[in-house]
N, CA and C of each residue as an Amber inpcrd file, in Angstrom:
protein
   714
  28.1940000  -5.5940000  10.8460000  27.9220000  -6.9430000  11.4530000
  28.3680000  -6.6870000  12.8510000  27.2490000  -6.6710000  13.6660000
  27.4910000  -6.3420000  15.2190000  27.0330000  -7.8580000  15.9070000
  28.0250000  -8.1560000  16.6390000  27.7210000  -9.5030000  17.4080000
  28.2690000  -9.1930000  18.6720000  27.4600000  -9.4650000  19.8220000
  28.0410000  -9.4180000  21.2600000  27.5380000 -10.3720000  21.8540000
  28.0950000 -10.9790000  22.9730000  27.4820000 -11.9060000  23.7300000
  28.2330000 -11.9460000  24.9980000  27.5380000 -12.0130000  26.2450000
  28.1570000 -11.8880000  27.5430000  29.0790000 -13.1410000  27.9180000
  29.1810000 -14.1130000  27.1040000  30.0980000 -15.2570000  27.4300000
  31.2390000 -15.2410000  26.8180000  31.5550000 -14.0110000  25.8120000
  32.6720000 -13.8660000  25.1970000  33.6930000 -12.9920000  26.1470000
  34.8840000 -13.2400000  26.3300000  35.8940000 -12.7270000  26.9570000
  36.1210000 -11.4260000  26.0550000  36.6610000 -10.2740000  26.7130000
  36.7890000  -9.1290000  26.0710000  38.2530000  -9.4430000  25.0470000
  39.0100000 -10.3740000  25.2610000  40.1140000 -10.7920000  24.4710000
  39.5560000 -11.3640000  23.2040000  38.6240000 -12.1160000  23.2600000
  37.9660000 -12.7490000  22.0810000  37.2360000 -11.8890000  21.4520000
  36.4000000 -11.0340000  21.9590000  35.6220000  -9.8350000  21.2910000
  36.6810000  -9.0750000  20.4190000  37.9200000  -8.8290000  20.9690000
  38.8410000  -8.0190000  20.1900000  39.4180000  -8.9770000  18.9530000
  39.6200000 -10.0680000  19.1470000  39.9120000 -11.0900000  17.9130000
  38.7990000 -11.2050000  16.8720000  37.5640000 -11.2840000  17.3560000
  36.4140000 -11.3220000  16.6360000  36.3260000 -10.0380000  15.8310000
  36.5590000  -8.8680000  16.3100000  36.6980000  -7.4980000  15.6890000
  37.9110000  -7.4430000  14.6130000  38.9500000  -8.1730000  15.0890000
  40.0860000  -8.0220000  14.0690000  39.6900000  -8.9650000  13.0090000
  39.0970000 -10.0830000  13.2000000  38.6250000 -10.9840000  12.0040000
  37.7430000 -10.2590000  11.1550000  36.7050000  -9.3810000  11.6700000
  35.8570000  -8.8370000  10.6940000  36.6050000  -7.7120000   9.8820000
  37.4010000  -7.0500000  10.6800000  38.3680000  -6.0390000   9.8740000
  39.2370000  -6.5170000   8.7660000  39.7670000  -7.6780000   9.0700000
  40.4930000  -8.2650000   8.1530000  39.7460000  -8.7620000   6.9010000
  38.7470000  -9.2440000   7.2410000  37.6900000  -9.7340000   6.0710000
  37.3760000  -8.5200000   5.3390000  37.0980000  -7.3230000   5.8000000
  36.7000000  -6.3650000   5.0180000  37.9090000  -5.8820000   4.1690000
  39.0100000  -5.9500000   4.6670000  40.2460000  -5.6380000   3.8430000
  40.5430000  -6.5250000   2.8880000  40.2510000  -7.8920000   3.0090000
  40.2980000  -8.9860000   2.0960000  39.4980000  -8.6650000   0.8840000
  38.1530000  -8.2460000   1.2350000  37.2340000  -7.9830000   0.2440000
  37.5100000  -6.6410000  -0.5560000  38.0300000  -5.6450000   0.1220000
  38.3250000  -4.4720000  -0.6220000  39.3300000  -4.6730000  -1.5930000
  40.3820000  -5.3250000  -0.9470000  41.5740000  -5.5160000  -1.9170000
  41.5330000  -6.3160000  -3.0370000  40.5540000  -7.2510000  -2.9180000
  40.0690000  -8.1950000  -3.9190000  39.2640000  -7.4040000  -4.9670000
  38.5450000  -6.7570000  -4.6320000  37.6370000  -5.9360000  -5.7540000
  38.5070000  -4.8780000  -6.3150000  39.4280000  -4.1730000  -5.5700000
  40.3530000  -3.0830000  -6.1340000  41.5210000  -3.6340000  -6.9960000
  41.5600000  -5.0540000  -6.8200000  42.7680000  -5.6500000  -7.6400000
  44.0600000  -5.4800000  -7.1680000  44.1000000  -5.1980000  -5.7500000
  45.4480000  -5.2090000  -5.0540000  45.7740000  -6.5550000  -4.4500000
  46.0990000  -7.3460000  -5.3040000  46.2980000  -8.8120000  -5.1560000
  47.2980000  -9.1480000  -4.1190000  48.3620000  -8.2910000  -4.0540000
  49.4400000  -8.5750000  -2.9010000  48.8130000  -8.5980000  -1.6000000
  48.0790000  -7.4680000  -1.4360000  47.5250000  -7.1110000  -0.2390000
  46.1300000  -8.2410000   0.1530000  45.7060000  -8.5890000  -0.9470000
  44.4350000  -9.4950000  -0.8910000  45.0390000 -11.0260000  -0.4300000
  46.2550000 -11.3140000  -0.8520000  46.9290000 -12.5980000  -0.6330000
  47.3870000 -12.5700000   1.0090000  47.5350000 -11.4430000   1.5100000
  47.9350000 -11.3680000   2.8750000  46.5600000 -11.3510000   3.6800000
  45.4560000 -10.5340000   3.3410000  44.5440000 -10.4970000   4.2620000
  43.3290000 -11.6860000   4.1520000  43.3200000 -12.2790000   3.1560000
  42.4010000 -13.2960000   2.9020000  42.7870000 -14.7250000   3.8920000
  43.9410000 -15.1900000   3.8290000  44.1360000 -16.1380000   4.6840000
  44.2880000 -15.8180000   6.1360000  44.8770000 -14.4590000   6.3570000
  44.9970000 -13.9160000   7.6980000  43.6490000 -13.8970000   8.4740000
  42.6650000 -13.6210000   7.6710000  41.2800000 -13.6460000   8.3200000
  40.8160000 -15.0440000   9.0650000  41.2580000 -16.0750000   8.4140000
  40.8500000 -17.3900000   8.8120000  42.0320000 -17.8120000   9.9580000
  43.0110000 -17.4260000   9.8060000  44.1560000 -17.5150000  10.7960000
  43.7550000 -16.8850000  12.1620000  43.0470000 -15.6200000  12.2290000
  42.6550000 -15.1040000  13.3300000  41.4250000 -15.8360000  14.0160000
  40.5850000 -16.3260000  13.1400000  39.4910000 -17.1820000  13.5610000
  39.9730000 -18.4770000  14.3330000  41.0930000 -18.9740000  13.6090000
  41.6340000 -20.1160000  14.3700000  42.1530000 -19.7660000  15.6700000
  42.9340000 -18.8280000  15.8170000  43.4960000 -18.3660000  17.1680000
  42.3450000 -17.8230000  17.9050000  41.2400000 -17.2780000  17.6190000
  40.1870000 -17.1230000  18.5780000  39.5670000 -18.4130000  19.0370000
  39.5020000 -19.4460000  18.2360000  38.9730000 -20.6410000  18.8190000
  39.7920000 -21.3020000  19.7080000  41.1240000 -21.3170000  19.4230000
  42.1850000 -21.9420000  20.2150000  42.2840000 -21.2190000  21.5990000
  42.1490000 -19.7170000  21.4520000  42.3780000 -18.9420000  22.7750000
  40.9300000 -19.2580000  23.7310000  39.8930000 -19.3770000  23.0510000
  38.8070000 -19.5790000  23.6850000  38.5710000 -20.9870000  24.4230000
  39.2400000 -21.9010000  23.6950000  39.0180000 -23.2800000  24.3010000
  40.0870000 -23.4530000  25.3400000  41.2650000 -22.9350000  25.4250000
  42.3620000 -23.3540000  26.4100000  41.9840000 -22.8660000  27.8310000
  41.1780000 -21.9450000  28.2110000  41.0070000 -21.7500000  29.6270000
  39.8730000 -22.7680000  30.1020000  38.9060000 -23.1680000  29.0510000
  38.1000000 -24.2270000  29.5690000  38.6900000 -25.5820000  29.7070000
  39.6980000 -25.8530000  28.7430000  40.4050000 -27.1150000  28.9750000
  40.9740000 -27.1650000  30.3000000  41.6880000 -26.0480000  30.6860000
  42.4080000 -26.0400000  31.9520000  41.5360000 -26.3420000  33.2160000
  40.2880000 -25.9090000  32.9210000  39.2540000 -26.1360000  34.1030000
  38.7320000 -27.4320000  34.1880000  39.0200000 -28.3160000  33.1670000
  38.4500000 -29.6280000  32.9170000  37.0260000 -29.6150000  32.5420000
  36.3900000 -28.4980000  31.8500000  35.1770000 -28.5930000  31.2590000
  35.2570000 -28.4710000  29.9080000  35.8360000 -29.2990000  29.3770000
  36.2350000 -29.1880000  27.8390000  35.4780000 -30.2680000  26.9010000
  34.7960000 -29.6360000  26.2010000  34.0250000 -30.6030000  25.0650000
  34.9020000 -30.6420000  23.8960000  36.0770000 -31.4300000  24.0800000
  37.0720000 -31.5950000  23.1580000  36.6730000 -31.7990000  21.6250000
  35.6660000 -32.6790000  21.5210000  35.2110000 -33.1540000  20.1270000
  34.7310000 -31.9800000  19.4990000  33.8080000 -31.1540000  20.1610000
  33.2410000 -29.7650000  19.3550000  34.2440000 -28.8560000  19.1750000
  35.1840000 -28.6180000  19.9340000  36.2380000 -27.4940000  19.7360000
  37.2200000 -28.1360000  18.6590000  37.5790000 -29.4720000  18.6170000
  38.3860000 -29.8410000  17.4380000  37.7230000 -29.8330000  16.1680000
  36.3130000 -30.0510000  16.1180000  35.6480000 -30.0840000  15.0500000
  35.5140000 -28.6820000  14.5600000  35.3510000 -27.6330000  15.2580000
  35.3230000 -26.1740000  14.8570000  36.5930000 -25.8670000  14.3190000
  37.6760000 -26.3440000  15.0480000  39.1080000 -25.9900000  14.5810000
  39.2090000 -26.5460000  13.1080000  39.0080000 -27.8340000  12.9710000
  39.2190000 -28.5900000  11.6180000  38.4300000 -28.0420000  10.6270000
  37.1140000 -27.5690000  10.7330000  36.2690000 -26.6500000   9.8630000
  37.0480000 -25.4740000   9.2940000  37.6520000 -24.5580000  10.3120000
  38.2540000 -23.4750000   9.9610000  39.5370000 -23.6750000   9.3050000
  40.2730000 -24.7230000   9.5270000  41.6630000 -25.3330000   8.8370000
  41.2660000 -25.5830000   7.4640000  40.2230000 -26.3270000   7.2930000
  39.7070000 -26.6750000   6.0160000  39.3530000 -25.4580000   5.2670000
  38.7210000 -24.5200000   5.7510000  38.2380000 -23.2760000   5.1910000
  39.5340000 -22.4530000   4.6160000  40.4530000 -22.3500000   5.5800000
  41.6090000 -21.7260000   5.3450000  42.4620000 -22.2650000   4.0560000
  42.5100000 -23.6730000   4.0850000  43.1830000 -24.3340000   2.9600000
  42.3710000 -24.2070000   1.7410000  40.9180000 -24.1200000   1.5370000
  40.0970000 -23.7190000   0.4850000  40.3550000 -22.3290000   0.2380000
  40.6380000 -21.2680000   0.9320000  40.8340000 -20.0820000   0.5480000
  42.3020000 -19.9390000  -0.1340000  43.1610000 -20.6380000   0.3420000
  44.3540000 -20.5340000  -0.2240000  44.4070000 -21.1650000  -1.5380000
  43.7810000 -22.3520000  -1.8060000  43.6550000 -22.9120000  -3.0330000
  43.1870000 -22.1160000  -4.2440000  41.8830000 -21.4110000  -3.8220000
  41.0750000 -20.7730000  -4.7200000  41.8280000 -19.4970000  -5.0430000
  42.7310000 -18.9790000  -4.3770000  43.4430000 -17.7340000  -4.8730000
  44.5250000 -18.1660000  -5.9960000  44.7060000 -19.4950000  -6.1720000
  45.7100000 -19.7420000  -7.2230000  44.9880000 -20.4930000  -8.3480000
  45.2550000 -19.9370000  -9.7670000  44.6170000 -20.2760000 -10.8570000
  44.8520000 -21.8270000 -11.0980000  43.8650000 -22.6470000 -11.2280000
  43.9880000 -24.0160000 -11.6830000  43.9530000 -25.0920000 -10.3400000
  43.5290000 -24.1880000  -9.3670000  43.5670000 -25.0610000  -7.9490000
  42.0490000 -25.2570000  -7.6770000  41.0430000 -25.1560000  -8.5260000
  39.7130000 -25.1270000  -7.9380000  39.1420000 -26.4190000  -7.4750000
  39.5620000 -27.4600000  -8.0390000  39.1560000 -28.7870000  -7.2160000
  39.8100000 -29.0320000  -6.0080000  41.2080000 -28.7910000  -5.5720000
  41.6570000 -28.8920000  -4.2930000  40.9630000 -27.7010000  -3.3180000
  40.4650000 -26.6840000  -3.7980000  39.7210000 -25.7220000  -3.1000000
  38.4180000 -26.2840000  -2.7930000  37.9360000 -26.8770000  -3.6260000
  36.4860000 -27.5330000  -3.5760000  36.3660000 -28.5550000  -2.5220000
  37.5040000 -29.4940000  -2.6840000  37.7010000 -30.5990000  -1.7830000
  37.8880000 -30.0090000  -0.1490000  38.6720000 -29.1500000  -0.0180000
  38.9550000 -28.4490000   0.9940000  37.7970000 -27.9080000   1.8920000
  36.8530000 -27.2080000   1.1470000  35.7020000 -26.9260000   1.6820000
  34.6230000 -27.8640000   1.8850000  34.7240000 -28.9610000   0.9140000
  33.8090000 -30.1130000   1.2660000  34.1830000 -30.6370000   2.7110000
  35.4530000 -30.8900000   2.8220000  35.9280000 -31.2620000   4.1210000
  35.5340000 -30.5450000   5.3240000  35.5050000 -29.1470000   5.2380000
  35.3420000 -28.1800000   6.1170000  33.8310000 -28.2040000   6.4220000
  32.9900000 -28.5210000   5.4400000  31.4520000 -28.7250000   5.6180000
  31.2460000 -29.9150000   6.3330000  31.8380000 -31.0800000   6.0580000
  31.6370000 -32.2420000   6.7260000  31.8860000 -32.0740000   8.2810000
  33.0360000 -31.2830000   8.4880000  33.3310000 -31.1310000   9.9290000
  32.1580000 -30.2410000  10.4920000  31.5690000 -29.3210000   9.7730000
  30.5950000 -28.3270000  10.4280000  29.3770000 -29.4800000  10.6090000
  29.0830000 -30.1520000   9.7090000  27.8680000 -31.0480000   9.8680000
  27.9160000 -31.9920000  11.2710000  29.0710000 -32.5150000  11.2280000
  29.3000000 -33.2600000  12.5740000  29.2470000 -32.5300000  13.8040000
  29.9280000 -31.2320000  13.7630000  29.8520000 -30.2150000  14.9390000
  28.4500000 -29.9370000  15.1590000  27.6660000 -29.6840000  14.1420000
  26.2100000 -29.1130000  14.4550000  25.3950000 -30.2300000  15.0140000
  25.8580000 -31.5270000  14.7180000  25.1850000 -32.7470000  15.2820000
  25.4430000 -32.8440000  17.0620000  26.2980000 -32.1880000  17.4190000
  26.7530000 -32.3820000  18.8240000  25.4860000 -31.9550000  19.6550000
  24.9290000 -32.6030000  20.4170000  23.8180000 -31.9830000  21.3540000
  22.5070000 -32.2790000  20.7820000  22.3530000 -32.5640000  19.4460000
  20.9280000 -32.8140000  18.9270000  21.0960000 -34.0750000  18.0560000
  19.9080000 -34.4050000  17.4110000  19.7230000 -35.4630000  16.6000000
  20.1910000 -35.1380000  15.1870000  20.4300000 -35.9920000  14.3320000
  20.8960000 -35.6990000  13.0920000  19.5990000 -35.3290000  12.4310000
  19.8360000 -34.0760000  11.5390000  18.7880000 -33.3900000  10.6630000
  17.3570000 -33.5190000  11.4330000  17.3200000 -32.7620000  12.6490000
  16.0610000 -32.9040000  13.4430000  14.6870000 -32.3950000  12.8040000
  14.8530000 -31.4270000  11.9160000  13.8750000 -30.8520000  11.2930000
  13.6880000 -31.1190000   9.7110000  12.8740000 -32.0520000   9.3170000
  12.7560000 -32.3760000   7.9370000  12.3660000 -31.2780000   7.1620000
  11.6090000 -30.2600000   7.4270000  11.4130000 -29.1450000   6.6200000
  12.6080000 -28.3200000   6.3530000  13.5400000 -28.1220000   7.3250000
  14.8010000 -27.5930000   6.6950000  15.5130000 -28.2410000   5.9530000
  15.5900000 -29.6690000   6.1090000  16.3610000 -30.3670000   5.1150000
  15.7430000 -30.2860000   3.6100000  14.3260000 -30.4620000   3.5660000
  13.6730000 -30.1390000   2.1800000  13.9620000 -28.6990000   1.7660000
  13.9020000 -27.6150000   2.5170000  14.3460000 -26.4610000   2.0380000
  15.7240000 -26.2350000   1.3860000  16.7520000 -26.7510000   2.1140000
  17.9400000 -26.6140000   1.7350000  18.3470000 -27.4300000   0.5180000
  17.6510000 -28.5700000   0.4940000  18.1200000 -29.5540000  -0.6270000
  17.4580000 -29.0600000  -1.9190000  16.0610000 -28.2620000  -1.6080000
  15.6010000 -27.7360000  -2.8180000  16.2420000 -26.6240000  -3.3260000
  16.8370000 -25.7090000  -2.4760000  17.8030000 -24.3830000  -2.8740000
  18.8650000 -24.9670000  -3.6500000  19.4630000 -25.9570000  -3.0880000
  20.8600000 -26.5370000  -3.6910000  20.5290000 -27.2190000  -5.0120000
  19.4410000 -27.8770000  -5.0170000  19.0050000 -28.6150000  -6.3790000
  18.7200000 -27.6050000  -7.4980000  18.0710000 -26.4950000  -7.0580000
  17.7700000 -25.4260000  -8.0820000  18.9690000 -24.7060000  -8.5540000
  19.8210000 -24.4410000  -7.5310000  21.2100000 -23.8770000  -7.8610000
  21.9620000 -24.7780000  -8.8160000  21.8660000 -26.0660000  -8.5050000
  22.7750000 -27.0110000  -9.4440000  22.1770000 -27.0940000 -10.6390000
  20.8840000 -27.2440000 -10.9360000  20.2220000 -27.1380000 -12.2820000
  20.5650000 -25.9610000 -13.0590000  20.4570000 -24.8510000 -12.3420000
  20.9860000 -23.3160000 -12.9440000  22.4520000 -23.5440000 -13.4530000
  23.4610000 -24.1310000 -12.6750000  24.8400000 -24.1250000 -12.9280000
  24.8130000 -25.2320000 -14.1880000  24.1120000 -26.2480000 -14.2670000
  23.9670000 -27.1760000 -15.2900000  23.6850000 -26.3810000 -16.6800000
  22.4780000 -25.8210000 -16.6210000  22.0530000 -25.0750000 -17.6770000
  23.0770000 -24.0000000 -18.2670000  23.8030000 -23.4120000 -17.1310000
  24.5660000 -22.3480000 -17.5120000  25.9700000 -22.7920000 -18.2040000
  26.2750000 -24.0200000 -18.2390000  27.5790000 -24.3960000 -18.7520000
  28.4880000 -24.9650000 -17.8780000  28.0200000 -25.4960000 -16.7080000
  28.7550000 -26.2980000 -15.9130000  29.6760000 -27.2190000 -16.5930000
  31.2080000 -27.3900000 -16.4030000  31.7720000 -28.1620000 -17.3200000
  31.6130000 -29.5720000 -16.8460000  31.5260000 -30.5960000 -17.6730000
  31.3330000 -31.8630000 -17.4870000  32.1730000 -32.5000000 -16.4740000
  33.4450000 -32.1790000 -16.5320000  34.4230000 -32.9070000 -15.2830000
  34.1420000 -32.3240000 -14.0000000  33.2150000 -31.3510000 -13.9060000
  33.1500000 -30.6810000 -12.6010000  31.5720000 -31.1930000 -11.9910000
  30.7550000 -31.6310000 -12.8850000  29.3180000 -31.9090000 -12.5240000
  29.2670000 -32.8990000 -11.2890000  30.0050000 -33.9620000 -11.1050000
  30.0990000 -34.8620000 -10.0300000  30.4790000 -34.1840000  -8.6750000
  31.7860000 -33.5010000  -8.8580000  32.3660000 -32.9470000  -7.6870000
  31.4360000 -31.7110000  -7.1490000  30.7900000 -31.0100000  -8.1030000
  29.8670000 -29.8560000  -7.6770000  28.5640000 -30.4290000  -7.0580000
  28.2810000 -31.5980000  -7.5580000  26.8300000 -32.2290000  -6.9690000
  27.1750000 -32.6170000  -5.5570000  28.2880000 -33.2370000  -5.4690000
  28.5140000 -33.7090000  -4.0860000  28.6760000 -32.5630000  -3.1650000
  29.3730000 -31.4710000  -3.4560000  29.7540000 -30.3290000  -2.6800000
  28.2350000 -29.6080000  -2.3980000  27.1480000 -29.3700000  -3.4400000
  26.1020000 -28.7960000  -3.1410000  25.3040000 -29.6830000  -2.0920000
  25.3050000 -30.9370000  -2.2700000  24.6640000 -31.8670000  -1.2820000
  25.3000000 -31.5010000   0.1540000  26.5500000 -31.4980000   0.2610000
  27.3530000 -31.3460000   1.6330000  26.9700000 -29.9950000   2.1300000
  26.8250000 -28.9390000   1.4450000  26.3830000 -27.7530000   1.9940000
  25.0180000 -27.5490000   2.4450000  24.1370000 -28.1160000   1.5930000
  22.7810000 -28.3700000   1.7770000  22.4820000 -29.0480000   3.2160000
  23.0690000 -30.0650000   3.4990000  23.0890000 -30.8340000   4.6930000
  23.5160000 -30.0640000   5.8390000  24.8120000 -29.2140000   5.5780000
  25.3900000 -28.6340000   6.6150000  24.2600000 -27.4160000   7.1030000
  23.6850000 -26.6050000   6.0360000  22.7660000 -25.5570000   6.4290000
  21.5340000 -26.2980000   7.2060000  20.9240000 -27.2630000   6.7740000
  19.7770000 -27.9340000   7.4090000  20.1620000 -28.5490000   8.7620000
  21.4220000 -28.9790000   8.9560000  21.6350000 -29.4440000  10.2960000
  21.8690000 -28.3740000  11.3150000  22.3580000 -27.0750000  10.7630000
  22.4310000 -25.9330000  11.5010000  21.1760000 -25.5060000  11.7550000
  20.1500000 -25.2510000  10.8960000  18.7360000 -24.9710000  11.0180000
  18.0090000 -25.6680000  12.1070000  18.1910000 -27.1110000  11.9610000
  17.5080000 -27.8920000  12.6730000  18.0080000 -27.8420000  14.2130000
  19.3010000 -27.6050000  14.5070000  19.9370000 -27.4950000  15.5620000
  19.2900000 -25.9780000  16.3090000  19.3930000 -25.0800000  15.5000000
  18.9790000 -23.5850000  15.9620000  17.3000000 -23.9240000  16.5020000
  16.5450000 -24.6120000  15.7050000  15.1230000 -25.0380000  16.1280000
  15.0560000 -25.7350000  17.4420000  15.8990000 -26.7470000  17.7280000
  15.9290000 -27.5940000  18.9080000  16.5510000 -26.7670000  20.1190000
  17.7220000 -26.1640000  19.8150000  18.1870000 -25.4820000  21.0910000
  17.4790000 -24.1870000  21.2850000  17.1000000 -23.3840000  20.3400000
  16.4120000 -22.2110000  20.5720000  17.0600000 -20.9700000  21.2640000
  18.3860000 -20.9620000  21.2600000  19.0980000 -19.8890000  21.8340000
  19.6130000 -18.9500000  20.7120000  20.1320000 -17.8480000  21.1020000
  20.5590000 -16.8670000  20.2900000  21.9450000 -17.3960000  19.5470000
  22.8590000 -18.0660000  20.3370000  24.0300000 -18.5790000  19.7370000
  23.9000000 -19.5760000  18.6720000  22.8560000 -20.4940000  18.8060000
  22.7690000 -21.4920000  17.7870000  21.8220000 -20.7660000  16.6820000
  20.9480000 -19.6710000  16.8070000  20.4970000 -18.9450000  15.8130000
  21.3930000 -18.3800000  14.8490000  22.5840000 -17.7640000  15.4660000
  23.7530000 -17.1150000  14.8070000  24.5070000 -18.1430000  13.8260000
  24.6570000 -19.3980000  14.4390000  25.1720000 -20.3510000  13.8370000
  24.3780000 -20.7590000  12.3520000  23.0560000 -20.9000000  12.6410000
  22.1970000 -21.0370000  11.4540000  22.3070000 -20.1030000  10.4630000
  22.1420000 -18.6670000  10.9710000  22.3990000 -17.7520000   9.9950000
  23.7100000 -17.6890000   9.1740000  24.6900000 -18.0280000   9.8780000
  26.1290000 -18.1540000   9.0760000  26.1030000 -19.2060000   8.0670000
  25.2680000 -20.5410000   8.4640000  25.2040000 -21.6980000   7.4150000
  24.5260000 -21.1040000   6.1540000  23.5930000 -20.2370000   6.2330000
  22.6350000 -19.7750000   5.2850000  23.4930000 -18.8280000   4.4660000
  24.3090000 -17.9460000   5.0700000  25.1200000 -17.0480000   4.4220000
  26.1160000 -17.8400000   3.4320000  26.6310000 -19.0350000   4.1760000
  27.5510000 -19.7400000   3.2960000  26.9670000 -20.3280000   1.9790000
  25.7260000 -20.7630000   2.0970000  24.9120000 -21.2260000   0.7650000
  24.8730000 -20.0640000  -0.1410000  24.4320000 -18.9180000   0.4260000
  24.3460000 -17.8360000  -0.5240000  25.7060000 -17.3760000  -1.1110000
  26.9400000 -17.4300000  -0.2900000  28.1110000 -16.9980000  -0.9280000
  28.5390000 -17.9390000  -1.9740000  28.4270000 -19.3560000  -1.7880000
  28.7480000 -20.3470000  -2.7100000  27.9760000 -20.2280000  -3.9090000
  26.7040000 -19.8320000  -3.8310000  25.7650000 -19.6820000  -5.1080000
  26.3700000 -18.3580000  -5.8580000  26.7970000 -17.1710000  -5.1110000
  27.2460000 -16.0860000  -5.8890000  28.5020000 -16.7790000  -6.6470000
  29.4100000 -17.2780000  -5.9560000  30.7350000 -17.7910000  -6.7050000
  30.5340000 -18.5460000  -7.7840000  29.5540000 -19.5000000  -7.5140000
  29.4280000 -20.4490000  -8.7070000  28.7220000 -19.8640000  -9.8260000
  27.7090000 -18.9930000  -9.4820000  27.2940000 -18.1080000 -10.7990000
  28.1330000 -17.2420000 -11.4180000  28.9850000 -16.6670000 -10.8160000
  29.9950000 -15.7130000 -11.4800000  31.1640000 -16.5970000 -12.2900000
  31.3090000 -17.7050000 -11.7790000  32.3130000 -18.6670000 -12.3910000
  31.8880000 -19.3880000 -13.4780000  30.7150000 -19.7380000 -13.4080000
  30.0790000 -20.8050000 -14.4310000  29.0870000 -20.2620000 -15.3490000
  28.3090000 -19.3200000 -14.8490000  27.2070000 -18.8180000 -15.5500000
  27.4520000 -17.5880000 -16.2140000  27.6820000 -16.6570000 -15.5040000
  27.7460000 -15.1310000 -15.9710000  28.4900000 -14.2080000 -15.1690000
  29.3600000 -13.4440000 -15.4590000  29.9420000 -12.4530000 -14.3760000
  28.8610000 -11.4450000 -13.7620000  29.2300000 -11.2830000 -12.4280000
  28.2190000 -10.3910000 -11.6480000  28.8330000  -9.3010000 -11.2390000
  28.1700000  -8.1270000 -11.2740000  28.6870000  -6.8740000 -10.8200000
  29.0790000  -6.9470000  -9.3360000  30.2890000  -6.4400000  -9.1760000
  30.9990000  -6.4200000  -7.7280000  30.9460000  -7.7650000  -7.1770000
  31.2550000  -8.8510000  -7.9990000  31.3160000 -10.2380000  -7.6310000
  32.1440000 -10.6840000  -6.4300000  33.3300000  -9.9200000  -6.2480000
  34.0830000 -10.3910000  -5.0410000  33.5870000  -9.8030000  -3.8910000
  33.0010000  -8.5730000  -4.1200000  32.3170000  -8.1400000  -2.7810000
  31.2180000  -8.8890000  -2.2620000  30.2760000  -9.3200000  -3.2640000
  29.0610000 -10.2090000  -2.8840000  29.7460000 -11.5580000  -2.2070000
  30.5730000 -12.0780000  -2.8870000  31.0300000 -13.5410000  -2.4690000
  31.7180000 -13.4790000  -1.3720000  32.7920000 -12.4970000  -1.0430000
  33.4430000 -12.4300000   0.2120000  32.7970000 -11.9140000   1.3920000
  31.8190000 -11.0380000   1.1660000  31.0600000 -10.3180000   2.1780000
  30.2160000 -11.4200000   2.8580000  29.6400000 -12.2170000   1.9800000
  28.7070000 -13.0990000   2.5010000  29.3800000 -14.2790000   3.0410000
  30.7270000 -14.7770000   2.4210000  31.5050000 -15.8830000   3.0690000
  31.9440000 -15.4430000   4.3480000  32.3380000 -14.2030000   4.6350000
  32.9810000 -13.7610000   5.9700000  31.9470000 -13.6760000   6.9500000
  30.6980000 -13.2310000   6.4230000  29.6910000 -13.1390000   7.4430000
  29.3180000 -14.5680000   7.9260000  29.3060000 -15.6660000   6.8960000
  28.9780000 -16.8950000   7.2550000  30.0540000 -17.2630000   8.4920000
  31.3640000 -17.2920000   8.0990000  32.2840000 -17.7010000   9.2750000
  32.2570000 -16.9370000  10.4360000  32.1780000 -15.6980000  10.4180000
  32.0040000 -14.7420000  11.5420000  30.8650000 -15.2860000  12.6340000
  29.6480000 -15.3530000  11.9740000  28.4740000 -15.8540000  12.7850000
  28.6080000 -17.2720000  13.2350000  29.1630000 -18.1720000  12.4960000
  29.3480000 -19.4500000  12.9290000  30.4070000 -19.5080000  14.1110000
  31.5780000 -18.7990000  13.8120000  32.5880000 -18.9340000  14.9840000
  31.9930000 -18.1950000  15.9810000  31.3800000 -17.0800000  16.0800000
  30.8510000 -16.4030000  17.2540000  29.9390000 -17.4230000  18.0080000
  28.9160000 -17.9000000  17.1190000  27.8320000 -18.5810000  17.9010000
  28.3120000 -19.7940000  18.4270000  29.4270000 -20.3990000  17.6510000
  29.6900000 -21.8050000  18.5000000  30.6970000 -21.6500000  19.5810000
  31.5100000 -20.4770000  19.4600000  32.4150000 -20.1060000  20.7400000
  31.4480000 -19.6300000  21.9030000  30.4170000 -18.9880000  21.6640000
  29.5130000 -18.4310000  22.7120000  28.8080000 -19.7400000  23.2400000
  28.4120000 -20.5900000  22.4610000  27.7090000 -21.6640000  23.0370000
  28.5690000 -22.6680000  23.7250000  29.7820000 -22.9770000  23.1160000
  30.6430000 -23.7840000  23.8100000  31.2900000 -23.3350000  25.1020000
  31.3560000 -22.1230000  25.3510000  31.8770000 -21.5980000  26.5220000
  30.7240000 -21.4690000  27.8190000  29.5540000 -21.8100000  27.5150000
  28.6230000 -21.7640000  28.4250000  28.9090000 -22.9540000  29.3910000
  28.7520000 -22.7510000  30.6400000  29.1480000 -24.0740000  31.6060000
  28.0740000 -24.9920000  31.2990000  26.9280000 -24.9170000  30.8810000
  25.7210000 -25.8870000  30.8460000  25.9900000 -26.6060000  29.6700000
  26.8930000 -26.3410000  28.7050000  26.8840000 -26.9000000  27.3930000
  27.4450000 -28.4570000  27.6510000  26.5710000 -29.2730000  26.9260000
  26.8610000 -30.7800000  27.0090000  26.9810000 -31.2000000  25.4840000
  27.5880000 -32.4960000  25.4190000  27.4180000 -33.0700000  23.9780000
  27.1750000 -34.3740000  24.0470000  26.4270000 -34.8900000  23.0160000
  26.1390000 -36.1890000  23.1240000  26.6080000 -37.0560000  21.8750000
């Protein structure tokens, strides 16, 4: 996963590299069954992401060029993701984990709205809702428990809206940073599809590698793209 952008300070590129390295270790330790190490590296990955965002925002704030709403929304999405990661590591905490990621996606939806209209590309919305609907039907037929059907339906709708907003934003803005964010949103949908299939339909080979690799690719692309975009002097929010 190679990501470089001239607007990232060397310190922030180092933190991004540490985030990716930590993500790789979280993935490897999960697949290898090294649970104590996995319990360290999985939350640490998102902690590094939060530190990256905070240290990227601070100097801009000091100069008075601070889009505080966007930075806080990005931080809130990462905190929600961190909570979701922690809950999903504990048996019996699937619903709290689902709710945490739902809140993270809501924060991402509002974040991706900054500077563009709501869902500016109807085709993108139709595509993500179609993918989400097909995945939900697959889970239903595969044995999704009755008590999870409504929560999962709400979650699938939210992540489809998140991806559609990111894709529409990339189409409107047309820059590399926005396209990275949109790619990350698509990786998020793929990761959740793999996780749900493995959990509710059938075990997948190397499931943890697939789920975590796509999840961390999603977060890394979103964080990198958003930080690069928000650090540009010409960035504005509406």
